[in-house]
Amino acid sequence: MSIEYVLLIGSVLILVSIALAKVSDNLGVPTLLLFLGIGMLAGSEGPGGIYFDDARLAQSVGIVALVFILFAGGLDTKWSEVKPVFWQATSLATLGVFVTALAVGLFVSAALSTSLLNGLLLGAVVSSTDAAAVFSVLRSKNVSLRGKLKPLLELESGSNDPMAVFLTIGLIQLLTIPQTTFGSVVLLFVVQMTVGAVLGLGFGRALVFLINRLRLSYEGIYSVFVLAFAALIYGATASIGGSGFLAVYIAGLVAGNDDFVQKRSLLRFFDGLAWLSQIAMFLTLGLLVFPSHIAPVIGIGLLTSVFLMFVARPLSVFLSLTFAKLSWKEKTFVSWVGLRGAVPIILATFPLLAGLPDAELIFNVVFFIVLTSALLQGWSIPVIARLLRLDAPFEQKRRYPIEFAPLEGVDTELIDLIIPYSSALAGKSIIELDLPQDSLIVLISRNENFIVPSGGTVLQESDTVLVLVNKSNLPAVRAIFEKQREPDEQ
Amino acid sequence: MKVTELLRNNFIIPNLKGTGKEEVINELIDLFKDDPRVKDFEKVKEAVLEREKIMSTGVGKGFAIPHGKTTYVDEMLGAFGKTTRPIDYQSLDNQPVHLVFLLVGKDNLVSTHIKLLSRISRMMNNDEFRNALLEAKTNEEILELFKKEEESYFDI
């Protein structure tokens, strides 16, 4: 296909996805499912008729997308919020994933009367919850949760992919390389996780250090720098045998909780990139699947899906959180937010590429599980939260009318001041105040309104103003705001 | 959000014992010491005292409104107290303080925070309301006065 067609089709698919995402917001359909659906409709057997069966390309798109989704997810995670739930989430992300894989594995090998290893492979592929799906459901406007459930679920979904990736790769090795032993798989696990975690920490620190000292002359280059750095973290870690996914997530977490130049614009850039990655990934995976191949596995798919949702996931959650101070209601809710998403589908391409005999079956069953999980669980999460009385009253998500980020070399801060009752400022316009250079009244709160002032705006007693001041000017600004009316004026 | 949604009977002290600015502020903050909405009590205290350093919140006419924003609370907090004797609060009009409103805002609810600040200082600028508060003796009376005064205001 020539490049203009690739661009035309790619862009149309993305634009249609965005347009429909707005609709899905109102319907409550998980957005990601919609992207997947558009991919399927555009695909070989849909009206789109685009023939696509390149599992290797799809896998590559998936891995690249996941790298940026995890990095952006890490950047956006507040350590202070997730710190109290760190051990619970870690337990879910390791023991929980393992129990899920094992339970599903045993069930599938019995139900399909296939070999235990084949069953376990399917279990491993579907064992992690999806960060993109969980984030988008929990951050949508329909859900507001009490307590520490939101950070717990987000941290779990952000950090459990490496375990699922590891289990899948380990099992494929056991299936394809005869001399592999369980001992060598355990060793692989230790190496993957340790190297991934250590390099993630190191790269995260290095990123902050470098970005604060680079002093690049063009603002735009900062995004490119961090983009390349994120790719480097995955590439470098994976090529020396560590878990690249774990490394990018941890590096994002480390960097995101530190201060660096251009932080706000970089966060916004990566937020956009994460969306692009999600759309591209789900569209590609939707294109890759052949709905006619899924039809024959609906029976076993449904069975496995129900087992996963109602037995394996609750079992793994309750086991992993045995010692956690959470009520049974909270644990039940965590069990229900076991959304599967792109990772299982990407992982299902691994057996395909390894040429395993049952790979095609695994792929189609996995695809079906993801569909049902995203549909049923994604849709019902707000309802379940309400039923279990775990939903919190909505916090006003209204943003500050202006954003403020510390800038390199500029020592300014935003302070709130109240115009005192007998202030000499009341009745004066802002231009008359003679505020020093580098200080600015950016907002006035009066009655129920916000006023964005101009030089002619007149201040009143008891107005609350937001003032942007250079720290060195603070005494001068304070002197102005402390001025009282002369007694004869009162 | 209204001021009277924040203020409860048990967050009102009709007779603050403190004799100095910091003592009085601490007395009000201490009301929230074991409050489940407070994630880190010391950090909350720090936020209020830090803001006080920038410019005195004694805005005049015997009223002060110590406040601060922090991430360490789950919800906004409000408390009100009357001093038993006049306090030197380093007020901007150099008058001693009798009435103190403490407001602790959440970092991600800044607009509500500044709107409440502006609302409280506007309410307290009403001489009649201030005098009625000075007369009031019990928590219930004080809360009732706030409710009546705020009736004429819109919801923020």
XYZ file of C-alpha atoms in Angstrom:
646
model
C 0.000 0.000 0.000
C 1.412 3.385 -0.875
C 2.088 5.899 1.828
C -0.752 8.292 0.968
C -3.283 5.499 1.453
C -1.710 4.442 4.735
C -1.944 8.024 5.973
C -5.447 8.506 4.640
C -6.820 5.312 6.153
C -4.884 5.670 9.404
C -5.994 9.238 9.965
C -9.630 8.536 9.085
C -9.703 5.631 11.532
C -8.230 7.763 14.292
C -10.577 10.679 13.619
C -13.617 8.399 13.576
C -12.429 6.885 16.859
C -12.148 10.310 18.464
C -15.567 11.364 17.214
C -17.154 8.197 18.555
C -15.265 8.430 21.841
C -17.414 11.468 22.611
C -20.534 9.408 22.000
C -19.251 6.546 24.134
C -18.661 8.948 26.993
C -22.378 9.612 27.096
C -23.339 5.964 26.652
C -20.890 4.696 29.241
C -19.355 2.182 26.826
C -15.671 1.772 27.624
C -13.906 3.932 25.054
C -11.287 1.308 24.332
C -13.869 -1.237 23.343
C -15.130 1.258 20.833
C -11.686 1.618 19.261
C -11.451 -2.148 19.073
C -14.864 -2.290 17.422
C -13.886 0.320 14.846
C -10.777 -1.706 14.065
C -12.920 -4.805 13.561
C -15.389 -2.976 11.330
C -12.558 -1.572 9.244
C -10.940 -5.000 9.074
C -10.990 -7.854 6.597
C -14.447 -9.111 7.463
C -16.086 -5.783 8.216
C -17.422 -3.232 5.747
C -13.962 -1.620 5.737
C -12.447 -4.688 4.105
C -8.853 -3.846 5.013
C -6.960 -7.133 4.970
C -4.575 -7.294 7.885
C -3.135 -10.454 9.409
C 0.391 -9.374 10.267
C 0.647 -10.550 13.870
C 4.281 -9.421 14.091
C 3.472 -5.856 13.077
C 0.493 -5.812 15.436
C 2.700 -7.037 18.246
C 5.278 -4.337 17.547
C 2.619 -1.616 17.493
C 1.275 -3.044 20.733
C 4.634 -3.069 22.498
C 5.556 0.466 21.404
C 2.121 1.711 22.438
C 2.342 -0.037 25.789
C 5.741 1.497 26.501
C 4.305 4.992 26.164
C 1.055 4.173 27.950
C 2.948 2.785 30.934
C 5.446 5.638 30.949
C 2.677 8.241 30.796
C 0.735 6.324 33.466
C 3.777 6.370 35.735
C 4.368 10.093 35.144
C 0.794 10.806 36.101
C 0.759 8.705 39.289
C 1.229 10.602 42.533
C 3.579 8.720 44.814
C 1.998 10.284 47.907
C -1.324 8.752 46.850
C -0.062 5.289 46.000
C 2.489 4.969 48.795
C -0.041 3.780 51.402
C -1.249 1.050 49.038
C 2.173 0.073 47.713
C 2.382 -3.371 49.317
C -1.217 -4.254 48.589
C -0.765 -3.341 44.936
C 2.529 -5.213 44.726
C 0.879 -8.299 46.170
C -1.936 -8.042 43.603
C 0.547 -7.433 40.784
C 2.652 -10.507 41.572
C 0.849 -13.119 43.689
C -2.518 -12.020 42.306
C -1.418 -12.385 38.685
C 0.131 -15.760 39.454
C -3.022 -17.092 41.146
C -5.205 -15.833 38.294
C -2.999 -17.524 35.699
C -2.891 -20.757 37.670
C -6.645 -20.904 38.307
C -7.591 -20.091 34.718
C -4.911 -22.502 33.504
C -6.267 -25.410 35.525
C -9.813 -24.613 34.480
C -9.019 -24.334 30.769
C -6.914 -27.476 30.609
C -9.749 -29.392 32.265
C -12.524 -27.809 30.203
C -10.709 -28.018 26.875
C -8.968 -31.278 27.762
C -5.768 -29.756 26.476
C -2.340 -30.075 28.071
C -1.725 -28.359 31.392
C 0.982 -26.133 29.915
C -1.314 -24.970 27.112
C -3.996 -24.147 29.643
C -1.524 -22.302 31.840
C -0.326 -20.345 28.818
C -3.849 -19.096 28.199
C -4.153 -18.297 31.900
C -0.910 -16.329 31.824
C -1.960 -14.376 28.753
C -5.145 -13.110 30.420
C -3.681 -12.742 33.906
C -3.025 -8.996 34.047
C -5.556 -6.223 34.298
C -5.324 -3.465 31.770
C -3.899 -0.116 32.805
C -5.459 1.755 29.898
C -8.909 0.285 30.555
C -8.782 0.713 34.329
C -7.457 4.278 34.101
C -10.060 5.327 31.585
C -12.933 3.797 33.552
C -11.795 5.115 36.950
C -11.006 8.570 35.645
C -14.173 8.943 33.648
C -16.805 11.208 35.039
C -19.086 8.350 36.059
C -16.957 7.018 38.869
C -15.802 8.568 42.093
C -14.465 6.225 44.736
C -14.100 6.362 48.470
C -10.818 5.830 50.270
C -7.746 4.297 48.742
C -9.414 2.103 46.131
C -8.590 4.296 43.150
C -4.818 4.524 43.779
C -4.759 0.803 44.615
C -6.476 -0.212 41.379
C -4.412 2.161 39.275
C -1.115 1.077 40.758
C -2.101 -2.573 40.389
C -3.038 -2.248 36.742
C 0.030 -0.163 35.965
C 2.436 -2.625 37.515
C 1.021 -6.082 36.816
C 1.783 -6.339 33.112
C 5.454 -7.305 33.613
C 4.363 -10.356 35.621
C 1.934 -11.461 32.912
C 4.555 -10.858 30.200
C 7.051 -12.869 32.186
C 4.641 -15.774 32.795
C 3.738 -15.889 29.102
C 7.340 -15.853 27.901
C 8.376 -18.365 30.555
C 5.626 -20.793 29.533
C 6.404 -20.419 25.837
C 10.007 -21.301 26.645
C 8.844 -24.360 28.575
C 6.690 -25.373 25.597
C 9.200 -24.727 22.818
C 12.676 -25.219 24.288
C 12.921 -28.772 25.623
C 15.813 -28.200 28.027
C 13.955 -25.451 29.938
C 13.284 -26.359 33.545
C 11.084 -24.755 36.166
C 14.256 -23.743 37.956
C 15.497 -21.741 34.997
C 12.088 -20.067 34.703
C 12.226 -18.973 38.339
C 15.705 -17.590 37.729
C 14.389 -15.747 34.661
C 11.724 -14.200 36.871
C 14.196 -12.951 39.450
C 16.478 -11.485 36.766
C 13.622 -9.831 34.832
C 12.071 -8.149 37.848
C 15.293 -7.100 39.593
C 16.940 -5.704 36.481
C 13.681 -4.016 35.459
C 13.151 -2.392 38.851
C 16.756 -1.285 39.342
C 17.131 0.139 35.845
C 13.732 1.796 36.086
C 14.788 3.605 39.261
C 18.159 4.557 37.788
C 16.780 5.772 34.463
C 14.053 7.744 36.211
C 16.609 9.605 38.320
C 18.894 10.089 35.324
C 16.039 11.532 33.283
C 15.268 14.190 35.910
C 18.953 14.992 36.340
C 19.571 15.357 32.610
C 16.469 17.320 31.771
C 17.207 19.898 34.442
C 20.710 20.459 33.146
C 20.281 20.260 29.401
C 19.160 23.845 28.906
C 17.857 23.132 25.438
C 17.280 26.197 23.341
C 13.958 25.076 21.885
C 11.025 24.155 24.104
C 9.728 21.533 21.688
C 12.893 19.497 21.895
C 12.194 18.611 25.517
C 9.278 16.418 24.435
C 11.444 14.720 21.838
C 14.144 14.164 24.405
C 11.817 12.489 26.897
C 10.128 10.496 24.132
C 13.451 9.083 22.997
C 14.500 8.511 26.577
C 11.379 6.450 27.317
C 12.105 4.283 24.278
C 15.717 3.971 25.444
C 14.608 2.786 28.870
C 12.553 -0.033 27.369
C 15.113 -0.938 24.738
C 18.115 -0.933 27.030
C 16.399 -2.816 29.851
C 14.817 -5.460 27.636
C 17.995 -6.061 25.666
C 19.995 -6.949 28.767
C 17.266 -9.273 29.982
C 15.264 -7.073 32.330
C 11.561 -6.345 32.194
C 11.346 -3.266 29.987
C 7.709 -2.637 30.859
C 8.473 -2.583 34.574
C 11.424 -0.257 33.944
C 9.441 2.314 31.931
C 6.618 2.338 34.466
C 8.957 2.808 37.422
C 11.020 5.421 35.581
C 7.837 7.348 34.796
C 6.786 7.117 38.436
C 10.174 8.324 39.685
C 10.372 11.218 37.218
C 6.743 12.232 37.620
C 7.170 12.719 41.340
C 10.187 14.936 41.004
C 10.390 18.477 39.757
C 11.778 19.169 36.350
C 11.805 21.836 33.715
C 8.808 21.989 31.382
C 6.968 19.460 33.521
C 3.466 20.648 32.717
C 3.918 20.761 28.979
C 5.662 17.377 29.030
C 2.830 15.835 31.031
C 0.380 17.159 28.501
C 2.475 15.847 25.622
C 2.600 12.384 27.134
C -1.083 12.432 27.931
C -1.729 13.011 24.236
C 0.808 10.397 23.244
C -0.801 7.851 25.567
C -4.154 8.477 23.905
C -2.671 8.099 20.447
C -0.999 4.875 21.591
C -4.237 3.487 22.932
C -6.188 4.323 19.821
C -3.491 2.956 17.508
C -3.098 -0.189 19.567
C -6.771 -1.060 19.809
C -7.434 -0.218 16.160
C -4.563 -2.498 15.115
C -5.711 -5.326 17.344
C -9.260 -4.890 16.038
C -7.943 -5.110 12.495
C -5.951 -8.218 13.314
C -8.868 -10.287 14.539
C -11.149 -12.252 12.217
C -14.639 -12.246 13.766
C -15.517 -15.440 11.888
C -12.712 -17.206 13.735
C -14.083 -16.091 17.059
C -17.587 -17.434 16.475
C -16.563 -21.111 16.972
C -14.926 -20.360 20.322
C -17.815 -18.404 21.823
C -18.809 -21.360 24.029
C -15.423 -21.967 25.604
C -14.668 -18.237 25.562
C -17.774 -17.395 27.528
C -17.135 -20.194 29.979
C -13.556 -19.095 30.603
C -14.578 -15.467 30.837
C -17.237 -16.206 33.450
C -14.754 -18.356 35.380
C -12.169 -15.570 35.249
C -14.580 -12.867 36.402
C -16.427 -14.804 39.104
C -13.869 -17.322 40.377
C -10.252 -16.710 39.377
C -10.109 -12.937 39.875
C -11.966 -12.893 43.242
C -9.829 -15.831 44.420
C -6.611 -14.037 43.491
C -7.755 -10.738 45.013
C -8.891 -12.232 48.316
C -5.709 -14.317 48.561
C -3.380 -11.415 47.730
C -5.164 -9.079 50.103
C -5.540 -11.533 53.003
C -3.569 -9.256 55.321
C -4.755 -5.967 53.886
C -6.987 -3.761 55.965
C -9.822 -3.712 53.477
C -13.448 -4.637 54.039
C -14.996 -7.541 52.115
C -16.933 -4.968 50.143
C -13.749 -3.253 49.044
C -12.159 -6.568 48.114
C -15.252 -7.525 46.153
C -15.053 -4.255 44.274
C -11.342 -4.730 43.516
C -12.268 -8.179 42.189
C -14.799 -6.666 39.848
C -12.353 -4.085 38.459
C -10.370 -6.852 36.797
C -10.688 -5.295 33.373
C -8.752 -7.095 30.673
C -7.584 -5.041 27.741
C -4.849 -4.743 25.192
C -2.110 -6.567 27.071
C -3.775 -9.987 26.839
C -4.343 -9.498 23.101
C -0.734 -8.427 22.575
C 0.459 -11.350 24.682
C -1.762 -13.665 22.647
C 0.319 -12.795 19.595
C 3.405 -14.259 21.299
C 2.279 -17.901 20.945
C 1.195 -17.100 17.352
C 4.673 -15.906 16.489
C 6.289 -18.774 18.392
C 4.335 -21.093 16.092
C 2.607 -23.055 18.835
C -0.084 -25.422 17.532
C -2.905 -24.084 19.714
C -1.901 -20.441 19.268
C -4.821 -19.570 17.004
C -7.298 -20.991 19.492
C -5.666 -19.153 22.378
C -5.730 -15.886 20.437
C -9.418 -16.113 19.650
C -10.458 -17.189 23.147
C -8.401 -14.377 24.641
C -9.967 -11.856 22.301
C -13.409 -12.990 23.367
C -12.502 -12.778 27.066
C -11.277 -9.215 26.609
C -14.482 -8.249 24.840
C -16.753 -9.660 27.528
C -14.656 -8.323 30.405
C -14.460 -4.814 29.000
C -18.124 -4.812 28.133
C -19.640 -6.359 31.252
C -17.207 -5.092 33.895
C -16.425 -1.782 32.239
C -20.069 -0.961 31.957
C -21.138 -2.011 35.419
C -18.333 -0.542 37.556
C -20.231 2.634 38.513
C -23.300 0.549 39.380
C -21.317 -1.938 41.470
C -19.562 0.911 43.288
C -22.953 2.319 44.217
C -24.338 -1.086 45.250
C -21.374 -1.722 47.531
C -21.665 1.863 48.812
C -18.076 2.603 47.892
C -18.807 5.563 45.679
C -17.846 8.953 47.013
C -19.683 12.202 46.481
C -18.316 13.878 43.413
C -15.463 16.175 43.981
C -15.697 19.213 41.844
C -13.154 18.486 39.193
C -13.193 22.099 38.185
C -9.710 23.264 37.472
C -7.998 26.333 38.645
C -8.766 29.002 36.074
C -5.049 29.402 35.566
C -2.279 26.886 35.757
C 0.968 27.492 37.445
C 4.168 25.523 37.191
C 7.539 26.526 38.553
C 9.729 27.734 35.740
C 13.438 27.373 35.546
C 15.210 30.487 36.746
C 12.000 32.277 37.668
C 11.414 32.523 41.365
C 7.711 33.315 41.362
C 4.807 31.981 43.345
C 1.075 32.407 43.401
C -0.365 33.687 46.674
C -3.874 34.427 47.843
C -4.482 37.687 49.657
C -7.636 39.185 51.110
C -8.197 42.909 50.721
C -8.483 44.095 54.343
C -11.568 45.954 55.520
C -10.063 49.363 55.972
C -7.603 48.923 53.158
C -6.292 51.889 51.283
C -6.635 49.710 48.182
C -10.412 49.403 48.284
C -11.915 51.677 45.660
C -8.651 51.937 43.762
C -7.996 50.514 40.351
C -5.193 48.027 39.928
C -3.092 50.410 37.878
C -3.079 52.851 40.822
C -1.510 50.273 43.128
C 1.932 50.617 41.583
C 2.744 46.961 42.025
C 6.424 46.232 41.483
C 7.658 44.661 38.259
C 7.270 40.888 38.075
C 4.088 40.908 40.105
C 0.591 40.657 38.812
C -2.945 40.282 40.116
C -4.196 37.412 37.998
C -7.613 36.754 39.471
C -10.141 38.367 41.773
C -12.768 36.344 43.595
C -15.739 38.541 44.461
C -19.178 37.325 45.528
C -19.768 34.131 43.559
C -17.627 35.145 40.617
C -14.112 35.191 39.348
C -12.937 38.362 37.690
C -9.940 38.398 35.414
C -8.719 41.908 36.099
C -7.396 44.575 33.815
C -5.565 47.726 34.888
C -8.845 49.567 35.344
C -10.510 46.968 37.570
C -11.423 48.501 40.929
C -10.737 46.488 44.080
C -13.226 46.159 46.922
C -12.907 45.277 50.576
C -12.978 41.507 51.208
C -12.069 40.657 47.624
C -9.764 37.662 47.527
C -7.029 38.119 44.959
C -4.503 35.728 43.513
C -1.203 37.467 43.048
C 1.743 36.191 41.095
C 4.856 37.520 42.807
C 8.549 37.185 42.463
C 9.826 36.068 45.858
C 12.229 38.985 46.034
C 9.291 41.359 45.518
C 7.170 39.861 48.244
C 7.992 42.492 50.897
C 7.145 45.319 48.477
C 3.872 43.656 47.453
C 2.997 43.001 51.063
C 3.595 46.641 51.960
C 1.121 47.677 49.254
C -1.566 45.253 50.385
C -1.118 46.161 54.038
C -1.707 49.883 53.416
C -4.562 51.181 55.503
C -6.802 54.134 54.734
C -5.810 57.368 56.460
C -8.154 57.961 59.430
C -9.656 61.048 57.771
C -10.601 59.037 54.708
C -12.591 56.495 56.719
C -20.387 24.584 48.844
C -21.525 26.949 51.562
C -19.711 28.126 54.656
C -22.390 26.497 56.792
C -21.846 23.164 55.071
C -18.327 23.277 56.454
C -19.022 24.559 59.922
C -20.433 22.144 62.519
C -21.316 22.603 66.173
C -18.233 20.708 67.268
C -15.982 22.914 65.169
C -16.978 26.050 67.046
C -15.210 27.260 70.182
C -17.139 30.083 71.879
C -14.335 30.744 74.359
C -10.846 30.306 72.957
C -8.367 30.148 75.812
C -5.256 31.281 73.937
C -3.795 34.690 74.576
C -1.561 34.935 71.499
C -1.963 34.641 67.756
C -0.327 31.254 67.335
C -2.042 29.778 70.413
C -5.445 30.689 69.076
C -4.710 29.276 65.622
C -3.441 26.046 67.187
C -6.524 25.721 69.366
C -8.728 25.747 66.290
C -6.487 23.417 64.262
C -6.354 20.975 67.195
C -10.075 20.351 66.660
C -9.021 18.286 63.652
C -6.243 16.345 65.346
C -7.947 12.950 65.126
C -10.274 13.818 62.277
C -10.440 10.976 59.713
C -10.430 13.554 56.903
C -6.938 14.670 57.896
C -4.122 12.638 56.401
C -1.222 14.392 58.065
C -2.075 16.717 60.928
C 1.352 18.352 61.173
C 1.344 19.188 57.446
C -2.045 20.869 57.789
C -0.787 22.984 60.659
C 2.321 23.870 58.684
C 0.264 25.007 55.664
C -1.768 27.436 57.793
C 1.239 28.842 59.639
C 3.212 29.208 56.385
C 0.418 31.229 54.798
C 0.285 33.432 57.889
C 3.932 34.345 57.306
C 3.241 35.780 53.852
C 0.824 38.373 55.197
C -1.230 38.535 58.373
C -4.777 37.227 57.908
C -6.058 39.666 60.492
C -8.065 41.552 57.911
C -9.383 44.154 60.358
C -12.403 45.006 62.483
C -11.377 42.434 65.069
C -11.584 39.507 62.659
C -8.915 37.090 61.404
C -9.131 34.292 58.885
C -6.113 31.993 59.136
C -6.110 29.606 56.184
C -4.004 27.319 54.074
C -4.133 24.842 51.214
C -2.758 21.340 51.449
C -2.976 17.909 49.835
C -3.121 16.300 53.243
C -6.876 16.598 53.775
C -9.658 14.620 52.104
C -12.149 17.465 52.379
C -12.133 21.158 53.164
C -12.207 21.984 56.869
C -13.661 24.989 58.659
C -13.729 26.082 62.285
C -14.753 29.225 64.132
C -13.776 30.612 67.509
C -14.301 33.608 69.761
C -11.459 34.728 71.966
C -12.114 35.279 75.668
C -9.915 38.374 75.617
C -8.639 40.603 72.817
C -5.686 39.063 70.970
C -2.767 40.865 69.407
C -2.909 39.252 65.956
C -0.629 41.721 64.150
C -3.761 42.702 62.292
C -3.468 45.046 59.360
C -5.476 47.759 61.132
C -3.580 47.129 64.381
C -6.844 46.367 66.183
C -7.041 43.384 68.566
C -8.854 40.267 67.290
C -11.987 38.716 68.802
C -13.295 36.489 66.027
C -11.293 33.838 64.173
C -12.336 31.652 61.248
C -10.000 28.831 60.236
C -10.251 27.502 56.693
C -8.217 24.577 55.377
C -8.534 24.016 51.644
C -7.633 21.128 49.416
C -4.902 21.694 46.866
C -7.060 20.493 43.987
C -10.087 22.556 44.978
C -8.414 25.930 44.737
C -11.308 27.800 43.207
C -13.686 26.709 45.979
C -11.042 27.671 48.497
C -10.644 31.230 47.289
C -14.365 31.662 46.790
C -14.957 30.606 50.388
C -12.243 32.977 51.598
C -13.915 35.812 49.790
C -17.350 34.767 51.048
C -16.262 34.535 54.694
C -14.462 37.860 54.634
C -17.476 39.496 53.013
C -19.868 38.064 55.624
C -17.609 39.222 58.438
C -17.463 42.746 57.017
C -21.112 43.165 58.066
C -21.078 45.104 61.357
C -24.444 43.750 62.505
C -23.375 40.148 61.936
C -20.081 40.677 63.721
C -21.794 42.272 66.716
C -24.329 39.447 66.897
C -21.481 36.928 66.906
C -19.759 38.827 69.699
C -22.971 38.587 71.744
C -23.549 34.890 71.062
C -22.644 32.493 73.884
C -23.112 28.909 72.693
C -22.013 26.864 69.691
C -25.639 26.495 68.624
C -26.269 30.231 68.708
C -23.159 30.906 66.637
C -24.006 28.289 64.030
C -27.561 29.615 63.828
C -26.220 33.138 63.185
C -23.979 31.861 60.370
C -26.915 30.016 58.814
C -29.151 33.066 58.941
C -26.449 35.336 57.551
C -25.618 33.002 54.689
C -29.246 32.566 53.622
C -29.015 35.665 51.473
C -25.943 34.338 49.628
C -25.878 32.070 46.601
C -24.339 28.638 46.649
C -20.731 28.804 45.516
